[in-house]
mmCIF file of C-alpha atoms and ligand atoms in Angstrom:
data_model
loop_
_atom_site.group_PDB
_atom_site.id
_atom_site.type_symbol
_atom_site.label_atom_id
_atom_site.label_comp_id
_atom_site.label_asym_id
_atom_site.label_seq_id
_atom_site.Cartn_x
_atom_site.Cartn_y
_atom_site.Cartn_z
ATOM 1 C CA UNK A 1 122.031 110.328 124.964
ATOM 2 C CA UNK A 2 119.889 110.162 127.784
ATOM 3 C CA UNK A 3 117.426 112.578 128.796
ATOM 4 C CA UNK A 4 115.848 113.274 132.055
ATOM 5 C CA UNK A 5 112.423 111.146 131.794
ATOM 6 C CA UNK A 6 111.510 111.851 135.525
ATOM 7 C CA UNK A 7 108.732 114.284 134.833
ATOM 8 C CA UNK A 8 106.978 111.601 132.674
ATOM 9 C CA UNK A 9 107.636 108.739 134.917
ATOM 10 C CA UNK A 10 105.865 110.406 137.619
ATOM 11 C CA UNK A 11 102.777 111.189 135.592
ATOM 12 C CA UNK A 12 102.999 107.420 134.535
ATOM 13 C CA UNK A 13 103.429 106.356 138.166
ATOM 14 C CA UNK A 14 99.719 108.387 138.880
ATOM 15 C CA UNK A 15 98.269 106.542 136.045
ATOM 16 C CA UNK A 16 99.475 103.120 137.896
ATOM 17 C CA UNK A 17 98.400 104.399 141.056
ATOM 18 C CA UNK A 18 94.560 105.303 139.795
ATOM 19 C CA UNK A 19 94.552 101.660 137.527
ATOM 20 C CA UNK A 20 94.201 103.692 134.827
ATOM 21 C CA UNK A 21 94.866 102.422 131.040
ATOM 22 C CA UNK A 22 95.805 104.298 128.240
ATOM 23 C CA UNK A 23 94.936 103.119 124.858
ATOM 24 C CA UNK A 24 98.152 103.665 122.678
ATOM 25 C CA UNK A 25 98.947 103.665 119.046
ATOM 26 C CA UNK A 26 102.217 104.454 116.515
ATOM 27 C CA UNK A 27 101.576 105.948 113.147
ATOM 28 C CA UNK A 28 104.614 106.014 110.717
ATOM 29 C CA UNK A 29 104.349 108.214 107.477
ATOM 30 C CA UNK A 30 105.602 108.171 103.926
ATOM 31 C CA UNK A 31 106.251 104.601 103.205
ATOM 32 C CA UNK A 32 106.420 103.721 99.269
ATOM 33 C CA UNK A 33 109.136 101.045 99.152
ATOM 34 C CA UNK A 34 110.909 98.463 101.361
ATOM 35 C CA UNK A 35 114.170 100.279 102.897
ATOM 36 C CA UNK A 36 117.073 99.648 105.724
ATOM 37 C CA UNK A 37 115.070 102.356 107.584
ATOM 38 C CA UNK A 38 111.567 100.111 107.451
ATOM 39 C CA UNK A 39 113.722 97.436 108.541
ATOM 40 C CA UNK A 40 114.847 98.934 111.670
ATOM 41 C CA UNK A 41 111.159 100.484 112.107
ATOM 42 C CA UNK A 42 110.004 96.813 112.071
ATOM 43 C CA UNK A 43 112.445 95.522 114.456
ATOM 44 C CA UNK A 44 111.672 98.491 117.018
ATOM 45 C CA UNK A 45 107.879 97.720 116.759
ATOM 46 C CA UNK A 46 108.930 93.736 117.397
ATOM 47 C CA UNK A 47 110.754 94.636 120.114
ATOM 48 C CA UNK A 48 108.591 96.971 121.983
ATOM 49 C CA UNK A 49 105.399 94.664 121.337
ATOM 50 C CA UNK A 50 103.580 98.221 119.847
ATOM 51 C CA UNK A 51 102.345 97.511 116.053
ATOM 52 C CA UNK A 52 102.868 100.600 113.523
ATOM 53 C CA UNK A 53 100.410 101.651 111.445
ATOM 54 C CA UNK A 54 102.396 102.530 108.079
ATOM 55 C CA UNK A 55 100.779 105.374 106.270
ATOM 56 C CA UNK A 56 101.590 104.190 102.570
ATOM 57 C CA UNK A 57 101.778 106.916 99.655
ATOM 58 C CA UNK A 58 99.106 104.881 97.262
ATOM 59 C CA UNK A 59 100.600 106.407 93.789
ATOM 60 C CA UNK A 60 104.407 105.625 94.010
ATOM 61 C CA UNK A 61 103.729 102.426 96.405
ATOM 62 C CA UNK A 62 105.788 99.582 94.874
ATOM 63 C CA UNK A 63 104.254 96.183 95.236
ATOM 64 C CA UNK A 64 107.629 94.932 97.109
ATOM 65 C CA UNK A 65 106.021 96.956 100.129
ATOM 66 C CA UNK A 66 102.921 94.539 99.787
ATOM 67 C CA UNK A 67 105.074 91.907 99.937
ATOM 68 C CA UNK A 68 107.112 93.015 102.718
ATOM 69 C CA UNK A 69 104.169 93.682 104.654
ATOM 70 C CA UNK A 70 102.437 90.359 104.024
ATOM 71 C CA UNK A 71 102.819 87.907 107.289
ATOM 72 C CA UNK A 72 104.140 90.920 109.364
ATOM 73 C CA UNK A 73 101.022 91.201 111.532
ATOM 74 C CA UNK A 74 102.876 94.245 113.474
ATOM 75 C CA UNK A 75 102.701 96.479 110.284
ATOM 76 C CA UNK A 76 99.573 97.512 109.210
ATOM 77 C CA UNK A 77 98.663 99.676 106.254
ATOM 78 C CA UNK A 78 96.837 102.723 105.972
ATOM 79 C CA UNK A 79 96.238 105.167 103.182
ATOM 80 C CA UNK A 80 98.174 108.184 103.030
ATOM 81 C CA UNK A 81 96.461 110.578 100.628
ATOM 82 C CA UNK A 82 97.041 109.527 96.953
ATOM 83 C CA UNK A 83 100.586 111.207 95.541
ATOM 84 C CA UNK A 84 101.700 113.387 98.525
ATOM 85 C CA UNK A 85 101.382 116.018 95.983
ATOM 86 C CA UNK A 86 100.909 119.669 97.391
ATOM 87 C CA UNK A 87 97.820 121.672 95.938
ATOM 88 C CA UNK A 88 97.863 125.080 97.659
ATOM 89 C CA UNK A 89 98.862 128.209 96.611
ATOM 90 C CA UNK A 90 103.000 128.930 97.362
ATOM 91 C CA UNK A 91 102.350 131.194 99.971
ATOM 92 C CA UNK A 92 99.576 128.777 102.024
ATOM 93 C CA UNK A 93 100.275 125.714 104.284
ATOM 94 C CA UNK A 94 100.980 122.348 102.175
ATOM 95 C CA UNK A 95 98.013 120.374 101.521
ATOM 96 C CA UNK A 96 96.868 117.843 99.233
ATOM 97 C CA UNK A 97 93.645 117.610 100.225
ATOM 98 C CA UNK A 98 92.942 121.412 101.484
ATOM 99 C CA UNK A 99 90.783 124.117 100.476
ATOM 100 C CA UNK A 100 93.097 125.046 97.513
ATOM 101 C CA UNK A 101 91.400 122.552 95.078
ATOM 102 C CA UNK A 102 87.837 121.519 94.089
ATOM 103 C CA UNK A 103 86.429 119.091 96.408
ATOM 104 C CA UNK A 104 85.626 116.653 93.542
ATOM 105 C CA UNK A 105 89.388 116.808 92.628
ATOM 106 C CA UNK A 106 90.465 115.974 96.183
ATOM 107 C CA UNK A 107 87.658 113.098 96.812
ATOM 108 C CA UNK A 108 88.601 111.407 93.333
ATOM 109 C CA UNK A 109 92.219 111.024 94.521
ATOM 110 C CA UNK A 110 91.279 109.769 98.074
ATOM 111 C CA UNK A 111 89.278 107.268 96.041
ATOM 112 C CA UNK A 112 92.006 106.434 93.705
ATOM 113 C CA UNK A 113 94.018 106.068 96.949
ATOM 114 C CA UNK A 114 91.730 103.442 98.562
ATOM 115 C CA UNK A 115 91.241 101.708 95.080
ATOM 116 C CA UNK A 116 95.267 101.454 94.856
ATOM 117 C CA UNK A 117 96.018 100.513 98.490
ATOM 118 C CA UNK A 118 93.157 97.342 98.269
ATOM 119 C CA UNK A 119 94.886 95.781 95.239
ATOM 120 C CA UNK A 120 97.898 96.016 97.061
ATOM 121 C CA UNK A 121 97.291 95.385 100.485
ATOM 122 C CA UNK A 122 93.908 93.351 100.272
ATOM 123 C CA UNK A 123 92.192 92.215 103.431
ATOM 124 C CA UNK A 124 95.267 93.796 105.376
ATOM 125 C CA UNK A 125 94.401 97.221 104.851
ATOM 126 C CA UNK A 126 92.510 99.323 107.315
ATOM 127 C CA UNK A 127 90.013 101.947 106.119
ATOM 128 C CA UNK A 128 91.873 105.047 107.639
ATOM 129 C CA UNK A 129 92.657 108.405 105.794
ATOM 130 C CA UNK A 130 95.872 109.971 106.505
ATOM 131 C CA UNK A 131 96.109 113.182 104.657
ATOM 132 C CA UNK A 132 99.787 114.383 104.004
ATOM 133 C CA UNK A 133 100.755 117.129 106.231
ATOM 134 C CA UNK A 134 97.813 116.311 108.471
ATOM 135 C CA UNK A 135 95.528 118.601 106.747
ATOM 136 C CA UNK A 136 92.126 118.115 105.061
ATOM 137 C CA UNK A 137 89.253 120.604 104.583
ATOM 138 C CA UNK A 138 86.001 119.800 106.313
ATOM 139 C CA UNK A 139 84.066 119.334 103.052
ATOM 140 C CA UNK A 140 86.755 116.936 101.906
ATOM 141 C CA UNK A 141 86.557 115.304 105.404
ATOM 142 C CA UNK A 142 82.824 114.725 105.023
ATOM 143 C CA UNK A 143 82.924 112.975 101.830
ATOM 144 C CA UNK A 144 85.286 110.197 102.818
ATOM 145 C CA UNK A 145 82.724 107.799 104.357
ATOM 146 C CA UNK A 146 80.715 107.455 101.303
ATOM 147 C CA UNK A 147 84.130 106.248 99.504
ATOM 148 C CA UNK A 148 84.478 103.373 102.369
ATOM 149 C CA UNK A 149 86.862 105.194 104.978
ATOM 150 C CA UNK A 150 85.675 105.195 108.358
ATOM 151 C CA UNK A 151 88.531 106.778 110.045
ATOM 152 C CA UNK A 152 90.740 109.729 109.708
ATOM 153 C CA UNK A 153 94.081 110.550 111.481
ATOM 154 C CA UNK A 154 95.547 113.989 111.618
ATOM 155 C CA UNK A 155 97.546 115.682 114.629
ATOM 156 C CA UNK A 156 96.852 117.225 117.723
ATOM 157 C CA UNK A 157 94.173 115.994 120.430
ATOM 158 C CA UNK A 158 90.543 115.488 118.774
ATOM 159 C CA UNK A 159 87.808 117.768 119.743
ATOM 160 C CA UNK A 160 85.100 115.267 118.867
ATOM 161 C CA UNK A 161 84.960 111.711 118.473
ATOM 162 C CA UNK A 162 83.771 111.965 114.671
ATOM 163 C CA UNK A 163 85.433 114.287 112.029
ATOM 164 C CA UNK A 164 82.125 113.986 110.211
ATOM 165 C CA UNK A 165 79.161 111.165 110.541
ATOM 166 C CA UNK A 166 80.627 107.706 109.923
ATOM 167 C CA UNK A 167 84.451 108.796 110.293
ATOM 168 C CA UNK A 168 86.021 108.405 113.766
ATOM 169 C CA UNK A 169 88.831 110.361 114.410
ATOM 170 C CA UNK A 170 91.861 108.986 115.828
ATOM 171 C CA UNK A 171 94.694 111.588 116.013
ATOM 172 C CA UNK A 172 98.441 111.482 116.623
ATOM 173 C CA UNK A 173 99.886 113.446 119.828
ATOM 174 C CA UNK A 174 103.538 113.391 119.568
ATOM 175 C CA UNK A 175 106.110 113.948 116.915
ATOM 176 C CA UNK A 176 109.716 113.641 117.958
ATOM 177 C CA UNK A 177 111.054 115.463 114.870
ATOM 178 C CA UNK A 178 112.272 119.244 114.778
ATOM 179 C CA UNK A 179 110.631 119.951 111.350
ATOM 180 C CA UNK A 180 111.086 123.768 111.239
ATOM 181 C CA UNK A 181 114.677 123.638 112.689
ATOM 182 C CA UNK A 182 116.940 120.911 112.523
ATOM 183 C CA UNK A 183 115.089 118.185 111.042
ATOM 184 C CA UNK A 184 116.905 115.950 113.714
ATOM 185 C CA UNK A 185 115.151 115.432 117.309
ATOM 186 C CA UNK A 186 113.337 118.154 118.956
ATOM 187 C CA UNK A 187 114.083 119.394 122.221
ATOM 188 C CA UNK A 188 113.838 116.063 124.365
ATOM 189 C CA UNK A 189 112.775 117.888 127.535
ATOM 190 C CA UNK A 190 109.972 119.808 125.673
ATOM 191 C CA UNK A 191 108.939 116.645 123.937
ATOM 192 C CA UNK A 192 108.941 114.618 127.495
ATOM 193 C CA UNK A 193 107.100 118.001 129.169
ATOM 194 C CA UNK A 194 104.419 117.678 126.120
ATOM 195 C CA UNK A 195 103.507 113.861 126.720
ATOM 196 C CA UNK A 196 103.548 114.513 130.312
ATOM 197 C CA UNK A 197 100.892 117.577 129.706
ATOM 198 C CA UNK A 198 98.854 115.515 127.288
ATOM 199 C CA UNK A 199 98.739 112.162 130.122
ATOM 200 C CA UNK A 200 97.761 114.676 132.547
ATOM 201 C CA UNK A 201 94.939 116.260 130.593
ATOM 202 C CA UNK A 202 93.776 112.901 130.145
ATOM 203 C CA UNK A 203 93.752 111.833 133.388
ATOM 204 C CA UNK A 204 92.343 114.864 134.917
ATOM 205 C CA UNK A 205 89.298 114.546 132.097
ATOM 206 C CA UNK A 206 90.658 117.803 130.248
ATOM 207 C CA UNK A 207 91.346 115.387 127.235
ATOM 208 C CA UNK A 208 89.440 112.596 125.951
ATOM 209 C CA UNK A 209 91.330 109.433 127.044
ATOM 210 C CA UNK A 210 89.243 107.136 124.561
ATOM 211 C CA UNK A 211 91.055 108.122 121.671
ATOM 212 C CA UNK A 212 94.127 106.103 121.452
ATOM 213 C CA UNK A 213 97.320 108.315 122.379
ATOM 214 C CA UNK A 214 99.242 108.332 119.112
ATOM 215 C CA UNK A 215 103.236 108.742 118.558
ATOM 216 C CA UNK A 216 103.704 109.994 114.931
ATOM 217 C CA UNK A 217 107.258 109.162 113.250
ATOM 218 C CA UNK A 218 108.700 109.073 109.841
ATOM 219 C CA UNK A 219 111.264 106.345 109.536
ATOM 220 C CA UNK A 220 112.801 107.709 106.254
ATOM 221 C CA UNK A 221 114.094 110.490 107.867
ATOM 222 C CA UNK A 222 115.121 109.293 111.715
ATOM 223 C CA UNK A 223 118.743 109.672 112.648
ATOM 224 C CA UNK A 224 120.142 107.938 115.924
ATOM 225 C CA UNK A 225 118.373 110.290 118.374
ATOM 226 C CA UNK A 226 114.996 109.985 117.005
ATOM 227 C CA UNK A 227 115.154 106.278 117.114
ATOM 228 C CA UNK A 228 116.580 105.999 120.421
ATOM 229 C CA UNK A 229 113.819 108.727 121.720
ATOM 230 C CA UNK A 230 111.000 106.713 119.966
ATOM 231 C CA UNK A 231 112.592 103.416 121.673
ATOM 232 C CA UNK A 232 112.547 105.041 124.898
ATOM 233 C CA UNK A 233 109.181 106.352 125.140
ATOM 234 C CA UNK A 234 107.270 103.408 123.661
ATOM 235 C CA UNK A 235 109.160 101.426 126.039
ATOM 236 C CA UNK A 236 108.072 103.447 128.922
ATOM 237 C CA UNK A 237 104.448 103.841 127.978
ATOM 238 C CA UNK A 238 104.105 100.196 127.550
ATOM 239 C CA UNK A 239 105.700 99.349 130.789
ATOM 240 C CA UNK A 240 103.118 101.735 132.169
ATOM 241 C CA UNK A 241 99.546 102.372 131.527
ATOM 242 C CA UNK A 242 99.840 101.799 127.668
ATOM 243 C CA UNK A 243 97.674 99.374 126.048
ATOM 244 C CA UNK A 244 98.527 98.770 122.265
ATOM 245 C CA UNK A 245 95.661 99.961 119.794
ATOM 246 C CA UNK A 246 95.318 98.806 116.503
ATOM 247 C CA UNK A 247 92.618 99.594 113.744
ATOM 248 C CA UNK A 248 89.794 96.972 112.900
ATOM 249 C CA UNK A 249 91.180 95.932 109.500
ATOM 250 C CA UNK A 250 88.719 95.379 106.273
HETATM 251 ZN ZN1 ZN K 301 103.577 112.539 104.652
#
């Protein structure tokens, strides 16, 4: 299915005319093992030239995933919490690292996550923490640098460069999945409008254009429409002002 990309194309043309560049990155969450969907993600990353930061859930991750990533420079492992387990009360929004549990227990899980990921991926690992459901309490964030993390990634444009001293915030900004509805592709026109507004905010100085602009995907649940939208937007951004950004490795 084709969508009307003209609002975004017009914005991208303005970026080009102004000689601006957009640091662009891609995060994909919930990997634990190789799968046909991971093959498809890898192929799309290679095809578009945009590396993927794969947020791997440490506890259930299998060594076969490390073997799969080894030698695939375009797939960069980052730490996705510990077990993707909700610790909030039933009526609260889900979180593994929220205020619903003792900070000490949360930080122990974050430490366990980093240790397990180092065992699996060695030097390939980036010291980025991606809390499940994109939620984390400020007190837990503040403890992450002492464990060895230097980046935190959640969702929505950052309001400050650091989430805590020594912890750079590199968020994601566009998620094509309609999580609360069909769990298929969200309204494409709304997504295109959202990306256009976010880029305009950066061009006009209302948002921080030093923060890499992040696409957030979940390869295990994509249908064809989500894959196609992802390909379309990455291709457009890369052809325009997008310059691939990747985390420094350990
Ligand atoms: Zn997740």
